[in-house]
């Protein structure tokens, strides 16, 4: 699989686009700070929290404790059962693989899908950047060339197949650094990334988190996962061997079902193709819903087989409440010693 080049962020946004990015980011940070700080207090605020790996003090066994943490030497000395407490590693390294393909620049409800991507990244940064923890990211967008051959005049086909030598790379690597100020800069860089035509090679983007090899940490993949499953399934499995993997799937309701609005003209944001659909046909809407359901089920099965935690955020629901419930469920599952 060819790996895309790494470069600096794409061309600067206009002042209007910058203002919108700053406004969205500021509003999201305020929401995250208010709600997550109040609902997810704890000794360790990692997104996939666990009991830790460093040995701590021992205490007497209580019903419900994990017997795998029994401290047998202390139990033998005191003749009372004791368990060994563990301390969470304070130097967690979190990496984000952020997909900003053209398909993310879409939304028919309360949010655009790209806004949810930025929202998810903001929440993750808030949850993980504490106590010297580091966070970095690789951000992928389209290559600037439509993903499929265009029909039309000769000059249009030629322009679509000849890459622009002055165009920025479709992938931006933001190094992992500690501190809230650095995390703010990372989020700002993500929010200001210009979405271009074409599709990100999601498999190659995820594989960038595998190279170079890093210490065990948290890897978060944020995407709509509309790329063919076989193109990214193996990199996700490989990533899960060493890291705790969280896959955040961003979905718009129109990707799951079509409304009955008569003739609807649809535009493929990645190729520019236009297609007219007669949505008044109930059989067509049923086939569309069934195909969309099968696609999402295949995504969920692949992520589950890779051992990744799976969070689905929709543009028509309260994404922050969904994230709070997810993190709370992860805490509960880890405390009880169950798998996610």
mmCIF file with all atom_site columns, C-alpha atoms in Angstrom, residues 52-248:
data_model
loop_
_atom_site.group_PDB
_atom_site.id
_atom_site.type_symbol
_atom_site.label_atom_id
_atom_site.label_alt_id
_atom_site.label_comp_id
_atom_site.label_asym_id
_atom_site.label_entity_id
_atom_site.label_seq_id
_atom_site.pdbx_PDB_ins_code
_atom_site.Cartn_x
_atom_site.Cartn_y
_atom_site.Cartn_z
_atom_site.occupancy
_atom_site.B_iso_or_equiv
_atom_site.pdbx_formal_charge
_atom_site.auth_seq_id
_atom_site.auth_comp_id
_atom_site.auth_asym_id
_atom_site.auth_atom_id
_atom_site.pdbx_PDB_model_num
ATOM 1   C CA . UNK A 1 52  ? -3.478  1.093   35.579  1.00 0.00 ? 52  UNK A CA 1
ATOM 2   C CA . UNK A 1 53  ? -0.353  -1.016  35.392  1.00 0.00 ? 53  UNK A CA 1
ATOM 3   C CA . UNK A 1 54  ? 1.979   0.376   38.052  1.00 0.00 ? 54  UNK A CA 1
ATOM 4   C CA . UNK A 1 55  ? 1.883   -1.434  41.404  1.00 0.00 ? 55  UNK A CA 1
ATOM 5   C CA . UNK A 1 56  ? 0.429   0.542   44.304  1.00 0.00 ? 56  UNK A CA 1
ATOM 6   C CA . UNK A 1 57  ? -0.530  -0.209  47.886  1.00 0.00 ? 57  UNK A CA 1
ATOM 7   C CA . UNK A 1 58  ? -2.400  -3.285  49.068  1.00 0.00 ? 58  UNK A CA 1
ATOM 8   C CA . UNK A 1 59  ? -5.734  -3.309  50.872  1.00 0.00 ? 59  UNK A CA 1
ATOM 9   C CA . UNK A 1 60  ? -8.079  -5.917  52.250  1.00 0.00 ? 60  UNK A CA 1
ATOM 10  C CA . UNK A 1 61  ? -10.172 -7.835  49.759  1.00 0.00 ? 61  UNK A CA 1
ATOM 11  C CA . UNK A 1 62  ? -13.773 -6.695  49.327  1.00 0.00 ? 62  UNK A CA 1
ATOM 12  C CA . UNK A 1 63  ? -16.546 -8.676  47.602  1.00 0.00 ? 63  UNK A CA 1
ATOM 13  C CA . UNK A 1 64  ? -16.481 -7.822  43.931  1.00 0.00 ? 64  UNK A CA 1
ATOM 14  C CA . UNK A 1 65  ? -12.728 -7.214  43.681  1.00 0.00 ? 65  UNK A CA 1
ATOM 15  C CA . UNK A 1 66  ? -10.888 -8.798  40.777  1.00 0.00 ? 66  UNK A CA 1
ATOM 16  C CA . UNK A 1 67  ? -9.251  -11.972 42.144  1.00 0.00 ? 67  UNK A CA 1
ATOM 17  C CA . UNK A 1 68  ? -6.521  -11.631 39.517  1.00 0.00 ? 68  UNK A CA 1
ATOM 18  C CA . UNK A 1 69  ? -5.146  -8.742  41.587  1.00 0.00 ? 69  UNK A CA 1
ATOM 19  C CA . UNK A 1 70  ? -4.757  -10.782 44.764  1.00 0.00 ? 70  UNK A CA 1
ATOM 20  C CA . UNK A 1 71  ? -1.582  -9.896  46.671  1.00 0.00 ? 71  UNK A CA 1
ATOM 21  C CA . UNK A 1 72  ? -0.575  -13.370 47.863  1.00 0.00 ? 72  UNK A CA 1
ATOM 22  C CA . UNK A 1 73  ? 2.555   -12.411 49.858  1.00 0.00 ? 73  UNK A CA 1
ATOM 23  C CA . UNK A 1 74  ? 0.591   -9.902  51.974  1.00 0.00 ? 74  UNK A CA 1
ATOM 24  C CA . UNK A 1 75  ? -2.292  -12.364 52.270  1.00 0.00 ? 75  UNK A CA 1
ATOM 25  C CA . UNK A 1 76  ? 0.110   -15.017 53.585  1.00 0.00 ? 76  UNK A CA 1
ATOM 26  C CA . UNK A 1 77  ? 1.683   -12.628 56.128  1.00 0.00 ? 77  UNK A CA 1
ATOM 27  C CA . UNK A 1 78  ? -1.580  -11.240 57.486  1.00 0.00 ? 78  UNK A CA 1
ATOM 28  C CA . UNK A 1 79  ? -3.749  -14.339 56.992  1.00 0.00 ? 79  UNK A CA 1
ATOM 29  C CA . UNK A 1 80  ? -6.364  -11.991 55.532  1.00 0.00 ? 80  UNK A CA 1
ATOM 30  C CA . UNK A 1 81  ? -7.029  -11.738 51.781  1.00 0.00 ? 81  UNK A CA 1
ATOM 31  C CA . UNK A 1 82  ? -5.522  -8.598  50.223  1.00 0.00 ? 82  UNK A CA 1
ATOM 32  C CA . UNK A 1 83  ? -5.575  -7.188  46.705  1.00 0.00 ? 83  UNK A CA 1
ATOM 33  C CA . UNK A 1 84  ? -2.903  -5.092  45.075  1.00 0.00 ? 84  UNK A CA 1
ATOM 34  C CA . UNK A 1 85  ? -4.063  -1.667  43.911  1.00 0.00 ? 85  UNK A CA 1
ATOM 35  C CA . UNK A 1 86  ? -2.601  -0.271  40.728  1.00 0.00 ? 86  UNK A CA 1
ATOM 36  C CA . UNK A 1 87  ? -1.848  3.271   39.652  1.00 0.00 ? 87  UNK A CA 1
ATOM 37  C CA . UNK A 1 88  ? -2.656  4.579   36.191  1.00 0.00 ? 88  UNK A CA 1
ATOM 38  C CA . UNK A 1 89  ? 0.287   5.615   34.081  1.00 0.00 ? 89  UNK A CA 1
ATOM 39  C CA . UNK A 1 90  ? 0.381   9.410   34.053  1.00 0.00 ? 90  UNK A CA 1
ATOM 40  C CA . UNK A 1 91  ? 2.332   9.649   30.814  1.00 0.00 ? 91  UNK A CA 1
ATOM 41  C CA . UNK A 1 92  ? -0.237  8.417   28.380  1.00 0.00 ? 92  UNK A CA 1
ATOM 42  C CA . UNK A 1 93  ? 0.418   9.048   24.696  1.00 0.00 ? 93  UNK A CA 1
ATOM 43  C CA . UNK A 1 94  ? -2.645  9.457   22.508  1.00 0.00 ? 94  UNK A CA 1
ATOM 44  C CA . UNK A 1 95  ? -2.597  9.609   18.726  1.00 0.00 ? 95  UNK A CA 1
ATOM 45  C CA . UNK A 1 96  ? -5.495  10.651  16.518  1.00 0.00 ? 96  UNK A CA 1
ATOM 46  C CA . UNK A 1 97  ? -6.017  9.548   12.924  1.00 0.00 ? 97  UNK A CA 1
ATOM 47  C CA . UNK A 1 98  ? -8.398  12.210  11.629  1.00 0.00 ? 98  UNK A CA 1
ATOM 48  C CA . UNK A 1 99  ? -10.112 11.597  8.295   1.00 0.00 ? 99  UNK A CA 1
ATOM 49  C CA . UNK A 1 100 ? -11.220 14.818  6.593   1.00 0.00 ? 100 UNK A CA 1
ATOM 50  C CA . UNK A 1 101 ? -12.226 13.418  3.220   1.00 0.00 ? 101 UNK A CA 1
ATOM 51  C CA . UNK A 1 102 ? -14.667 15.372  1.081   1.00 0.00 ? 102 UNK A CA 1
ATOM 52  C CA . UNK A 1 103 ? -17.478 13.111  2.295   1.00 0.00 ? 103 UNK A CA 1
ATOM 53  C CA . UNK A 1 104 ? -17.071 14.661  5.761   1.00 0.00 ? 104 UNK A CA 1
ATOM 54  C CA . UNK A 1 105 ? -18.019 18.098  4.425   1.00 0.00 ? 105 UNK A CA 1
ATOM 55  C CA . UNK A 1 106 ? -21.689 17.117  4.558   1.00 0.00 ? 106 UNK A CA 1
ATOM 56  C CA . UNK A 1 107 ? -24.575 17.353  6.978   1.00 0.00 ? 107 UNK A CA 1
ATOM 57  C CA . UNK A 1 108 ? -28.357 17.599  6.908   1.00 0.00 ? 108 UNK A CA 1
ATOM 58  C CA . UNK A 1 109 ? -29.113 17.947  10.631  1.00 0.00 ? 109 UNK A CA 1
ATOM 59  C CA . UNK A 1 110 ? -27.721 19.956  13.540  1.00 0.00 ? 110 UNK A CA 1
ATOM 60  C CA . UNK A 1 111 ? -24.064 19.570  12.598  1.00 0.00 ? 111 UNK A CA 1
ATOM 61  C CA . UNK A 1 112 ? -21.837 19.029  9.625   1.00 0.00 ? 112 UNK A CA 1
ATOM 62  C CA . UNK A 1 113 ? -19.923 15.767  9.800   1.00 0.00 ? 113 UNK A CA 1
ATOM 63  C CA . UNK A 1 114 ? -16.614 17.669  9.823   1.00 0.00 ? 114 UNK A CA 1
ATOM 64  C CA . UNK A 1 115 ? -17.856 19.614  12.874  1.00 0.00 ? 115 UNK A CA 1
ATOM 65  C CA . UNK A 1 116 ? -18.435 16.314  14.659  1.00 0.00 ? 116 UNK A CA 1
ATOM 66  C CA . UNK A 1 117 ? -14.903 15.234  13.753  1.00 0.00 ? 117 UNK A CA 1
ATOM 67  C CA . UNK A 1 118 ? -13.521 18.381  15.369  1.00 0.00 ? 118 UNK A CA 1
ATOM 68  C CA . UNK A 1 119 ? -15.878 17.921  18.318  1.00 0.00 ? 119 UNK A CA 1
ATOM 69  C CA . UNK A 1 120 ? -14.678 14.367  18.911  1.00 0.00 ? 120 UNK A CA 1
ATOM 70  C CA . UNK A 1 121 ? -11.032 15.450  18.700  1.00 0.00 ? 121 UNK A CA 1
ATOM 71  C CA . UNK A 1 122 ? -11.730 18.265  21.187  1.00 0.00 ? 122 UNK A CA 1
ATOM 72  C CA . UNK A 1 123 ? -13.348 15.894  23.681  1.00 0.00 ? 123 UNK A CA 1
ATOM 73  C CA . UNK A 1 124 ? -10.512 13.387  23.395  1.00 0.00 ? 124 UNK A CA 1
ATOM 74  C CA . UNK A 1 125 ? -7.902  16.093  23.929  1.00 0.00 ? 125 UNK A CA 1
ATOM 75  C CA . UNK A 1 126 ? -9.765  17.314  27.005  1.00 0.00 ? 126 UNK A CA 1
ATOM 76  C CA . UNK A 1 127 ? -10.017 13.802  28.434  1.00 0.00 ? 127 UNK A CA 1
ATOM 77  C CA . UNK A 1 128 ? -6.420  12.773  27.866  1.00 0.00 ? 128 UNK A CA 1
ATOM 78  C CA . UNK A 1 129 ? -4.196  15.863  28.172  1.00 0.00 ? 129 UNK A CA 1
ATOM 79  C CA . UNK A 1 130 ? -3.550  15.867  31.895  1.00 0.00 ? 130 UNK A CA 1
ATOM 80  C CA . UNK A 1 131 ? -0.557  15.204  34.075  1.00 0.00 ? 131 UNK A CA 1
ATOM 81  C CA . UNK A 1 132 ? 2.011   15.429  31.291  1.00 0.00 ? 132 UNK A CA 1
ATOM 82  C CA . UNK A 1 133 ? 0.126   13.208  28.847  1.00 0.00 ? 133 UNK A CA 1
ATOM 83  C CA . UNK A 1 134 ? 0.919   13.788  25.186  1.00 0.00 ? 134 UNK A CA 1
ATOM 84  C CA . UNK A 1 135 ? -1.387  13.972  22.184  1.00 0.00 ? 135 UNK A CA 1
ATOM 85  C CA . UNK A 1 136 ? -0.537  13.974  18.495  1.00 0.00 ? 136 UNK A CA 1
ATOM 86  C CA . UNK A 1 137 ? -2.408  13.491  15.249  1.00 0.00 ? 137 UNK A CA 1
ATOM 87  C CA . UNK A 1 138 ? -2.208  12.584  11.597  1.00 0.00 ? 138 UNK A CA 1
ATOM 88  C CA . UNK A 1 139 ? -4.817  14.393  9.512   1.00 0.00 ? 139 UNK A CA 1
ATOM 89  C CA . UNK A 1 140 ? -5.761  13.212  6.038   1.00 0.00 ? 140 UNK A CA 1
ATOM 90  C CA . UNK A 1 141 ? -7.844  14.939  3.412   1.00 0.00 ? 141 UNK A CA 1
ATOM 91  C CA . UNK A 1 142 ? -8.432  14.468  -0.289  1.00 0.00 ? 142 UNK A CA 1
ATOM 92  C CA . UNK A 1 143 ? -5.609  14.605  -2.789  1.00 0.00 ? 143 UNK A CA 1
ATOM 93  C CA . UNK A 1 144 ? -7.312  17.409  -4.688  1.00 0.00 ? 144 UNK A CA 1
ATOM 94  C CA . UNK A 1 145 ? -8.039  14.998  -7.567  1.00 0.00 ? 145 UNK A CA 1
ATOM 95  C CA . UNK A 1 146 ? -11.463 13.304  -7.856  1.00 0.00 ? 146 UNK A CA 1
ATOM 96  C CA . UNK A 1 147 ? -11.363 9.655   -6.987  1.00 0.00 ? 147 UNK A CA 1
ATOM 97  C CA . UNK A 1 148 ? -12.874 8.375   -10.241 1.00 0.00 ? 148 UNK A CA 1
ATOM 98  C CA . UNK A 1 149 ? -12.331 9.135   -13.920 1.00 0.00 ? 149 UNK A CA 1
ATOM 99  C CA . UNK A 1 150 ? -14.360 12.067  -15.109 1.00 0.00 ? 150 UNK A CA 1
ATOM 100 C CA . UNK A 1 151 ? -16.332 12.091  -18.288 1.00 0.00 ? 151 UNK A CA 1
ATOM 101 C CA . UNK A 1 152 ? -16.449 15.140  -20.466 1.00 0.00 ? 152 UNK A CA 1
ATOM 102 C CA . UNK A 1 153 ? -13.990 17.151  -22.481 1.00 0.00 ? 153 UNK A CA 1
ATOM 103 C CA . UNK A 1 154 ? -10.395 16.114  -23.014 1.00 0.00 ? 154 UNK A CA 1
ATOM 104 C CA . UNK A 1 155 ? -8.947  19.070  -21.093 1.00 0.00 ? 155 UNK A CA 1
ATOM 105 C CA . UNK A 1 156 ? -11.138 18.277  -18.071 1.00 0.00 ? 156 UNK A CA 1
ATOM 106 C CA . UNK A 1 157 ? -9.948  14.655  -17.955 1.00 0.00 ? 157 UNK A CA 1
ATOM 107 C CA . UNK A 1 158 ? -6.340  15.798  -18.365 1.00 0.00 ? 158 UNK A CA 1
ATOM 108 C CA . UNK A 1 159 ? -6.625  18.376  -15.579 1.00 0.00 ? 159 UNK A CA 1
ATOM 109 C CA . UNK A 1 160 ? -8.061  15.711  -13.272 1.00 0.00 ? 160 UNK A CA 1
ATOM 110 C CA . UNK A 1 161 ? -5.233  13.250  -13.871 1.00 0.00 ? 161 UNK A CA 1
ATOM 111 C CA . UNK A 1 162 ? -2.261  15.633  -13.677 1.00 0.00 ? 162 UNK A CA 1
ATOM 112 C CA . UNK A 1 163 ? -1.431  16.462  -10.036 1.00 0.00 ? 163 UNK A CA 1
ATOM 113 C CA . UNK A 1 164 ? -0.653  20.028  -9.077  1.00 0.00 ? 164 UNK A CA 1
ATOM 114 C CA . UNK A 1 165 ? 3.038   20.190  -8.062  1.00 0.00 ? 165 UNK A CA 1
ATOM 115 C CA . UNK A 1 166 ? 2.300   23.136  -5.782  1.00 0.00 ? 166 UNK A CA 1
ATOM 116 C CA . UNK A 1 167 ? -0.544  21.421  -3.953  1.00 0.00 ? 167 UNK A CA 1
ATOM 117 C CA . UNK A 1 168 ? -0.011  20.558  -0.294  1.00 0.00 ? 168 UNK A CA 1
ATOM 118 C CA . UNK A 1 169 ? 0.279   16.974  0.836   1.00 0.00 ? 169 UNK A CA 1
ATOM 119 C CA . UNK A 1 170 ? -3.008  15.192  1.637   1.00 0.00 ? 170 UNK A CA 1
ATOM 120 C CA . UNK A 1 171 ? -1.610  14.121  5.036   1.00 0.00 ? 171 UNK A CA 1
ATOM 121 C CA . UNK A 1 172 ? -0.446  16.355  7.878   1.00 0.00 ? 172 UNK A CA 1
ATOM 122 C CA . UNK A 1 173 ? 1.460   14.932  10.849  1.00 0.00 ? 173 UNK A CA 1
ATOM 123 C CA . UNK A 1 174 ? 1.187   16.867  14.111  1.00 0.00 ? 174 UNK A CA 1
ATOM 124 C CA . UNK A 1 175 ? 3.771   15.616  16.649  1.00 0.00 ? 175 UNK A CA 1
ATOM 125 C CA . UNK A 1 176 ? 2.684   14.445  20.106  1.00 0.00 ? 176 UNK A CA 1
ATOM 126 C CA . UNK A 1 177 ? 3.384   17.069  22.764  1.00 0.00 ? 177 UNK A CA 1
ATOM 127 C CA . UNK A 1 178 ? 2.283   17.520  26.383  1.00 0.00 ? 178 UNK A CA 1
ATOM 128 C CA . UNK A 1 179 ? 0.259   20.378  27.778  1.00 0.00 ? 179 UNK A CA 1
ATOM 129 C CA . UNK A 1 180 ? -3.062  22.040  27.154  1.00 0.00 ? 180 UNK A CA 1
ATOM 130 C CA . UNK A 1 181 ? -1.528  24.844  25.132  1.00 0.00 ? 181 UNK A CA 1
ATOM 131 C CA . UNK A 1 182 ? -0.033  22.363  22.682  1.00 0.00 ? 182 UNK A CA 1
ATOM 132 C CA . UNK A 1 183 ? -3.339  20.475  22.532  1.00 0.00 ? 183 UNK A CA 1
ATOM 133 C CA . UNK A 1 184 ? -5.118  23.723  21.680  1.00 0.00 ? 184 UNK A CA 1
ATOM 134 C CA . UNK A 1 185 ? -2.686  24.286  18.840  1.00 0.00 ? 185 UNK A CA 1
ATOM 135 C CA . UNK A 1 186 ? -3.273  20.752  17.563  1.00 0.00 ? 186 UNK A CA 1
ATOM 136 C CA . UNK A 1 187 ? -7.049  21.219  17.587  1.00 0.00 ? 187 UNK A CA 1
ATOM 137 C CA . UNK A 1 188 ? -6.692  24.564  15.835  1.00 0.00 ? 188 UNK A CA 1
ATOM 138 C CA . UNK A 1 189 ? -4.590  22.940  13.117  1.00 0.00 ? 189 UNK A CA 1
ATOM 139 C CA . UNK A 1 190 ? -7.239  20.245  12.617  1.00 0.00 ? 190 UNK A CA 1
ATOM 140 C CA . UNK A 1 191 ? -10.059 22.790  12.478  1.00 0.00 ? 191 UNK A CA 1
ATOM 141 C CA . UNK A 1 192 ? -8.190  24.863  9.897   1.00 0.00 ? 192 UNK A CA 1
ATOM 142 C CA . UNK A 1 193 ? -7.420  21.960  7.587   1.00 0.00 ? 193 UNK A CA 1
ATOM 143 C CA . UNK A 1 194 ? -9.007  22.570  4.215   1.00 0.00 ? 194 UNK A CA 1
ATOM 144 C CA . UNK A 1 195 ? -11.115 19.706  2.877   1.00 0.00 ? 195 UNK A CA 1
ATOM 145 C CA . UNK A 1 196 ? -10.238 18.980  -0.751  1.00 0.00 ? 196 UNK A CA 1
ATOM 146 C CA . UNK A 1 197 ? -11.805 16.743  -3.429  1.00 0.00 ? 197 UNK A CA 1
ATOM 147 C CA . UNK A 1 198 ? -10.964 13.063  -3.417  1.00 0.00 ? 198 UNK A CA 1
ATOM 148 C CA . UNK A 1 199 ? -10.837 10.482  -0.649  1.00 0.00 ? 199 UNK A CA 1
ATOM 149 C CA . UNK A 1 200 ? -8.237  9.941   2.025   1.00 0.00 ? 200 UNK A CA 1
ATOM 150 C CA . UNK A 1 201 ? -6.516  6.562   1.899   1.00 0.00 ? 201 UNK A CA 1
ATOM 151 C CA . UNK A 1 202 ? -7.871  5.572   5.315   1.00 0.00 ? 202 UNK A CA 1
ATOM 152 C CA . UNK A 1 203 ? -5.783  2.396   5.524   1.00 0.00 ? 203 UNK A CA 1
ATOM 153 C CA . UNK A 1 204 ? -2.555  4.335   4.897   1.00 0.00 ? 204 UNK A CA 1
ATOM 154 C CA . UNK A 1 205 ? -3.630  7.028   7.361   1.00 0.00 ? 205 UNK A CA 1
ATOM 155 C CA . UNK A 1 206 ? -4.205  4.458   10.119  1.00 0.00 ? 206 UNK A CA 1
ATOM 156 C CA . UNK A 1 207 ? -0.980  2.686   9.249   1.00 0.00 ? 207 UNK A CA 1
ATOM 157 C CA . UNK A 1 208 ? 0.910   5.906   9.977   1.00 0.00 ? 208 UNK A CA 1
ATOM 158 C CA . UNK A 1 209 ? 0.064   5.347   13.654  1.00 0.00 ? 209 UNK A CA 1
ATOM 159 C CA . UNK A 1 210 ? 1.929   2.024   13.473  1.00 0.00 ? 210 UNK A CA 1
ATOM 160 C CA . UNK A 1 211 ? 5.108   3.602   12.132  1.00 0.00 ? 211 UNK A CA 1
ATOM 161 C CA . UNK A 1 212 ? 7.391   4.305   13.791  1.00 0.00 ? 212 UNK A CA 1
ATOM 162 C CA . UNK A 1 213 ? 6.592   1.830   16.617  1.00 0.00 ? 213 UNK A CA 1
ATOM 163 C CA . UNK A 1 214 ? 5.552   3.664   19.789  1.00 0.00 ? 214 UNK A CA 1
ATOM 164 C CA . UNK A 1 215 ? 5.047   2.774   23.417  1.00 0.00 ? 215 UNK A CA 1
ATOM 165 C CA . UNK A 1 216 ? 1.654   1.390   24.305  1.00 0.00 ? 216 UNK A CA 1
ATOM 166 C CA . UNK A 1 217 ? -0.998  4.094   24.375  1.00 0.00 ? 217 UNK A CA 1
ATOM 167 C CA . UNK A 1 218 ? -4.363  5.094   22.948  1.00 0.00 ? 218 UNK A CA 1
ATOM 168 C CA . UNK A 1 219 ? -5.033  5.325   19.215  1.00 0.00 ? 219 UNK A CA 1
ATOM 169 C CA . UNK A 1 220 ? -8.220  7.045   18.058  1.00 0.00 ? 220 UNK A CA 1
ATOM 170 C CA . UNK A 1 221 ? -9.515  6.835   14.492  1.00 0.00 ? 221 UNK A CA 1
ATOM 171 C CA . UNK A 1 222 ? -12.142 9.455   13.566  1.00 0.00 ? 222 UNK A CA 1
ATOM 172 C CA . UNK A 1 223 ? -13.832 8.903   10.213  1.00 0.00 ? 223 UNK A CA 1
ATOM 173 C CA . UNK A 1 224 ? -17.098 8.112   8.481   1.00 0.00 ? 224 UNK A CA 1
ATOM 174 C CA . UNK A 1 225 ? -15.473 4.795   7.405   1.00 0.00 ? 225 UNK A CA 1
ATOM 175 C CA . UNK A 1 226 ? -17.076 5.005   3.955   1.00 0.00 ? 226 UNK A CA 1
ATOM 176 C CA . UNK A 1 227 ? -13.899 3.679   2.355   1.00 0.00 ? 227 UNK A CA 1
ATOM 177 C CA . UNK A 1 228 ? -14.070 -0.030  1.448   1.00 0.00 ? 228 UNK A CA 1
ATOM 178 C CA . UNK A 1 229 ? -13.744 -2.105  4.613   1.00 0.00 ? 229 UNK A CA 1
ATOM 179 C CA . UNK A 1 230 ? -10.950 -4.245  3.183   1.00 0.00 ? 230 UNK A CA 1
ATOM 180 C CA . UNK A 1 231 ? -8.797  -1.134  2.666   1.00 0.00 ? 231 UNK A CA 1
ATOM 181 C CA . UNK A 1 232 ? -8.558  -0.313  6.384   1.00 0.00 ? 232 UNK A CA 1
ATOM 182 C CA . UNK A 1 233 ? -9.412  -3.539  8.249   1.00 0.00 ? 233 UNK A CA 1
ATOM 183 C CA . UNK A 1 234 ? -5.841  -4.888  8.434   1.00 0.00 ? 234 UNK A CA 1
ATOM 184 C CA . UNK A 1 235 ? -4.222  -1.615  9.648   1.00 0.00 ? 235 UNK A CA 1
ATOM 185 C CA . UNK A 1 236 ? -6.836  -1.382  12.437  1.00 0.00 ? 236 UNK A CA 1
ATOM 186 C CA . UNK A 1 237 ? -6.134  -4.976  13.527  1.00 0.00 ? 237 UNK A CA 1
ATOM 187 C CA . UNK A 1 238 ? -2.419  -4.266  13.515  1.00 0.00 ? 238 UNK A CA 1
ATOM 188 C CA . UNK A 1 239 ? -2.952  -1.104  15.550  1.00 0.00 ? 239 UNK A CA 1
ATOM 189 C CA . UNK A 1 240 ? -4.968  -3.021  18.142  1.00 0.00 ? 240 UNK A CA 1
ATOM 190 C CA . UNK A 1 241 ? -2.109  -5.425  18.851  1.00 0.00 ? 241 UNK A CA 1
ATOM 191 C CA . UNK A 1 242 ? -0.147  -2.748  20.699  1.00 0.00 ? 242 UNK A CA 1
ATOM 192 C CA . UNK A 1 243 ? -2.591  0.035   21.546  1.00 0.00 ? 243 UNK A CA 1
ATOM 193 C CA . UNK A 1 244 ? -6.064  0.590   22.948  1.00 0.00 ? 244 UNK A CA 1
ATOM 194 C CA . UNK A 1 245 ? -8.017  1.547   19.836  1.00 0.00 ? 245 UNK A CA 1
ATOM 195 C CA . UNK A 1 246 ? -11.110 3.699   19.712  1.00 0.00 ? 246 UNK A CA 1
ATOM 196 C CA . UNK A 1 247 ? -12.977 4.107   16.416  1.00 0.00 ? 247 UNK A CA 1
ATOM 197 C CA . UNK A 1 248 ? -15.322 7.094   16.236  1.00 0.00 ? 248 UNK A CA 1
#
